[in-house]
Each structure stands twice: as structure tokens, then as C-alpha cells.
Amino acid sequence: MDESALVAGISPARVERGFAFVDLCNFTRYTDDHGDRNAVALLAEFRAVVRAVVASHGVRIAKWLGDGAMLVGVENEPLVEAVVHLQNVVATHGVLPLRAGIAAGPVILFEGDDYIGNAVNLAAHLCDLAQPGQLLAPAAMVSDLMVNTEADSIGFLEIPGFTERVDVVLLSEADPEPWAGV
């Protein structure tokens, strides 16, 4: 039987998800300055920290992107708090600063493990716009349930690929005590 006939009647699933792109800043320069062996050791340590932190918040790593990762969450609050927690750990114990972009919304779940849609694109573009140490998100993602996170308005920004300007906030840790033991 033809594979296209098997899937012809199946509609793509549209789901609500939150996405974060996290990226180690200056990793290429670090590799040039310190060599491949040190770069690989740093990357392995970074990935171990990402795995531990996001798992502690119920967030999934969708894919590794070299010195970065794409994270997926079913609920926005745990996703945001995972990224804020990750940024705190990297800033406190890491060698290179982290930057991140976070966004949420309806997307197409493609082939069971990939996501297509504006929320994915917005999170990726916000990560690209973020300076070292910055975590950027649309203001609409901020919730009273994010008890460990503060948001400071940056204002409306033009984001490549989006017709409307996006109200963007800079996320930061509200209280360092919750993460003290991690």
C-alpha cells in the first residue's frame, strides 16, 4: 500500500506549547581560544546542566542545536521558570553567558516530534535578539503564577518575519533562594 494513502485522511495536530531557545554566547570564540578538547568539555557540562534544570521543572529538550537547545513546555510558567533557573545556574557557575528567547502559542505538531508555527519562530528570533545574559519573551507570557520571575518591559520591537511589533519583556530571577540547592 502507498504510504501517502495511509496518511491521506489524517489531519495535522494543532497544539498549545511554549518554546524556549537557549544559547551559550561566544562559544565559537571560546573554541578558538581554548581548543576543541576544552570546548567539548564545556559543552558536555552545559548539556548536563540543561538536562538537570529543565527536568526539574517538567520541561522537555526538543533538540540540541550545537551550543544551544530548543526546549518545549506544555505550560508556560514551568518553562519560563526553567529558563530563568538555567540562566541563574549558568551565570553563577558557568564560563560563558546564556541568552534565551521564549514564546508560546498554537503550533502544528509535525510527525510527532517537531513543531511548526509562529511561537517557535518568535522564540528563535527573540533568542537571536537577546544580548548575553538576557532572557526575552513576549509580555503576554507573563503570569502571576511565575513566582520566581520578574519581567521588565523593553517595549514594542520589530521581529523579523512578523508584521506586528511585539511587546517584549526582559525576564530575570525574582528571588535567588528557591534555586540555592541546585
Tab-separated table of C-alpha atoms in Angstrom:
chain	number	residue	atom	x	y	z
A	1	MET	CA	0.000	0.000	0.000
A	2	ASP	CA	1.190	3.517	-0.826
A	3	GLU	CA	2.343	5.450	2.268
A	4	SER	CA	0.571	8.608	1.108
A	5	ALA	CA	-2.708	6.678	1.042
A	6	LEU	CA	-2.196	5.643	4.675
A	7	VAL	CA	-1.846	9.223	5.911
A	8	ALA	CA	-4.203	10.943	3.457
A	9	GLY	CA	-7.096	11.162	5.930
A	10	ILE	CA	-5.029	12.212	8.938
A	11	SER	CA	-5.108	15.904	9.799
A	12	PRO	CA	-2.113	17.570	11.431
A	13	ALA	CA	-2.441	18.156	15.166
A	14	ARG	CA	-2.504	21.749	16.382
A	15	VAL	CA	-1.385	22.033	19.991
A	16	GLU	CA	-0.625	24.794	22.520
A	17	ARG	CA	3.015	24.750	23.590
A	18	GLY	CA	5.671	27.045	24.966
A	19	PHE	CA	9.132	27.165	23.414
A	20	ALA	CA	12.481	28.430	24.528
A	21	PHE	CA	15.698	28.673	22.608
A	22	VAL	CA	18.779	28.871	24.812
A	23	ASP	CA	22.247	29.597	23.507
A	24	LEU	CA	25.714	29.871	25.025
A	25	CYS	CA	27.193	33.185	23.925
A	26	ASN	CA	30.693	33.363	22.419
A	27	PHE	CA	31.108	29.576	22.160
A	28	THR	CA	32.876	29.812	18.787
A	29	ARG	CA	35.424	32.249	20.192
A	30	TYR	CA	35.836	30.057	23.284
A	31	THR	CA	36.599	27.114	20.978
A	32	ASP	CA	39.139	29.186	19.032
A	33	ASP	CA	40.801	30.439	22.226
A	34	HIS	CA	40.757	27.232	24.299
A	35	GLY	CA	40.755	24.419	21.743
A	36	ASP	CA	38.408	21.617	20.819
A	37	ARG	CA	39.003	19.492	23.921
A	38	ASN	CA	38.042	22.303	26.323
A	39	ALA	CA	35.114	23.323	24.123
A	40	VAL	CA	33.719	19.789	24.096
A	41	ALA	CA	34.147	19.525	27.890
A	42	LEU	CA	32.313	22.850	28.355
A	43	LEU	CA	29.533	21.753	26.013
A	44	ALA	CA	29.123	18.418	27.821
A	45	GLU	CA	28.866	20.237	31.158
A	46	PHE	CA	26.368	22.728	29.716
A	47	ARG	CA	24.179	19.936	28.355
A	48	ALA	CA	24.241	18.117	31.693
A	49	VAL	CA	23.122	21.311	33.459
A	50	VAL	CA	20.356	21.892	30.887
A	51	ARG	CA	19.102	18.316	31.299
A	52	ALA	CA	19.036	18.571	35.097
A	53	VAL	CA	17.437	22.005	35.314
A	54	VAL	CA	14.703	21.551	32.713
A	55	ALA	CA	13.791	18.097	34.019
A	56	SER	CA	13.327	19.580	37.492
A	57	HIS	CA	10.649	21.863	36.004
A	58	GLY	CA	8.873	19.285	33.837
A	59	VAL	CA	10.200	20.775	30.595
A	60	ARG	CA	11.473	18.730	27.659
A	61	ILE	CA	14.504	19.236	25.431
A	62	ALA	CA	13.106	19.092	21.901
A	63	LYS	CA	16.501	19.194	20.223
A	64	TRP	CA	20.105	20.188	20.704
A	65	LEU	CA	21.390	22.985	18.490
A	66	GLY	CA	25.158	22.819	18.868
A	67	ASP	CA	25.869	25.105	21.831
A	68	GLY	CA	22.166	25.651	22.406
A	69	ALA	CA	18.874	23.864	22.730
A	70	MET	CA	15.206	24.126	21.879
A	71	LEU	CA	13.001	23.490	24.912
A	72	VAL	CA	9.294	22.663	24.928
A	73	GLY	CA	6.772	23.010	27.714
A	74	VAL	CA	3.103	22.203	27.981
A	75	GLU	CA	2.580	25.028	30.485
A	76	ASN	CA	4.209	28.449	30.246
A	77	GLU	CA	5.055	29.019	33.900
A	78	PRO	CA	7.311	25.968	34.337
A	79	LEU	CA	9.005	26.696	31.002
A	80	VAL	CA	9.764	30.312	31.926
A	81	GLU	CA	10.939	29.374	35.401
A	82	ALA	CA	13.138	26.594	33.968
A	83	VAL	CA	14.882	29.065	31.663
A	84	VAL	CA	15.279	31.657	34.433
A	85	HIS	CA	16.674	28.936	36.711
A	86	LEU	CA	19.025	27.754	33.938
A	87	GLN	CA	20.252	31.304	33.348
A	88	ASN	CA	20.936	31.690	37.078
A	89	VAL	CA	22.921	28.444	37.257
A	90	VAL	CA	24.945	29.319	34.154
A	91	ALA	CA	25.578	32.878	35.372
A	92	THR	CA	26.669	31.630	38.789
A	93	HIS	CA	28.760	28.613	37.803
A	94	GLY	CA	29.266	28.780	34.048
A	95	VAL	CA	32.100	30.007	31.887
A	96	LEU	CA	30.012	31.677	29.165
A	97	PRO	CA	26.810	33.720	29.442
A	98	LEU	CA	23.471	32.372	28.284
A	99	ARG	CA	20.854	34.124	26.181
A	100	ALA	CA	17.314	32.943	25.517
A	101	GLY	CA	14.065	33.651	23.722
A	102	ILE	CA	10.737	32.294	24.931
A	103	ALA	CA	7.290	32.316	23.286
A	104	ALA	CA	4.082	30.291	23.368
A	105	GLY	CA	1.042	29.650	21.233
A	106	PRO	CA	-0.697	27.228	18.916
A	107	VAL	CA	1.624	25.256	16.630
A	108	ILE	CA	1.447	22.264	14.328
A	109	LEU	CA	2.848	19.095	15.842
A	110	PHE	CA	4.618	17.568	12.846
A	111	GLU	CA	5.464	13.871	12.717
A	112	GLY	CA	5.063	13.600	16.482
A	113	ASP	CA	8.301	15.334	17.462
A	114	ASP	CA	8.663	18.612	15.568
A	115	TYR	CA	6.790	21.889	15.856
A	116	ILE	CA	5.871	24.412	13.182
A	117	GLY	CA	4.386	27.832	13.839
A	118	ASN	CA	4.743	31.429	14.931
A	119	ALA	CA	5.533	30.608	18.573
A	120	VAL	CA	8.598	28.591	17.533
A	121	ASN	CA	9.759	31.327	15.165
A	122	LEU	CA	9.191	34.081	17.714
A	123	ALA	CA	11.163	32.254	20.416
A	124	ALA	CA	14.057	31.678	17.989
A	125	HIS	CA	14.084	35.329	16.857
A	126	LEU	CA	13.943	36.600	20.439
A	127	CYS	CA	16.927	34.414	21.297
A	128	ASP	CA	18.793	35.894	18.326
A	129	LEU	CA	17.957	39.421	19.541
A	130	ALA	CA	18.932	38.761	23.158
A	131	GLN	CA	22.252	40.062	24.404
A	132	PRO	CA	24.480	37.864	26.599
A	133	GLY	CA	22.660	37.209	29.873
A	134	GLN	CA	19.255	38.309	28.550
A	135	LEU	CA	16.054	36.252	28.519
A	136	LEU	CA	13.454	37.807	26.211
A	137	ALA	CA	9.759	36.924	25.941
A	138	PRO	CA	6.515	38.499	24.777
A	139	ALA	CA	4.826	40.446	27.581
A	140	ALA	CA	1.725	38.287	27.070
A	141	MET	CA	3.602	35.299	28.533
A	142	VAL	CA	3.999	36.922	31.947
A	143	SER	CA	1.738	35.384	34.568
A	144	ASP	CA	1.115	35.856	38.284
A	145	LEU	CA	1.936	32.158	38.617
A	146	MET	CA	5.593	32.891	37.794
A	147	VAL	CA	6.552	33.448	41.410
A	148	ASN	CA	10.316	33.225	40.844
A	149	THR	CA	10.395	35.511	37.831
A	150	GLU	CA	10.350	39.264	37.273
A	151	ALA	CA	9.617	40.947	33.957
A	152	ASP	CA	10.833	44.386	32.898
A	153	SER	CA	9.336	45.946	29.792
A	154	ILE	CA	11.645	46.567	26.856
A	155	GLY	CA	8.798	47.872	24.697
A	156	PHE	CA	7.490	47.001	21.274
A	157	LEU	CA	10.106	45.524	18.936
A	158	GLU	CA	10.085	44.708	15.267
A	159	ILE	CA	10.750	40.989	14.921
A	160	PRO	CA	11.883	39.625	11.537
A	161	GLY	CA	9.060	37.725	9.841
A	162	PHE	CA	6.279	39.269	11.971
A	163	THR	CA	4.049	42.039	10.627
A	164	GLU	CA	3.028	43.390	14.046
A	165	ARG	CA	5.538	44.726	16.552
A	166	VAL	CA	5.825	42.536	19.662
A	167	ASP	CA	5.668	43.847	23.237
A	168	VAL	CA	8.823	42.297	24.733
A	169	VAL	CA	9.945	41.876	28.339
A	170	LEU	CA	13.293	41.055	29.881
A	171	LEU	CA	12.895	38.171	32.329
A	172	SER	CA	15.030	37.768	35.419
A	173	GLU	CA	15.065	35.917	38.698
A	174	ALA	CA	12.849	37.401	41.400
A	175	ASP	CA	14.370	35.573	44.371
A	176	PRO	CA	17.575	33.515	44.216
A	177	GLU	CA	16.699	31.414	47.277
A	178	PRO	CA	14.483	28.807	45.522
A	179	TRP	CA	17.457	27.629	43.437
A	180	ALA	CA	20.079	27.770	46.191
A	181	GLY	CA	20.457	23.996	46.430
A	182	VAL	CA	20.709	23.272	42.708
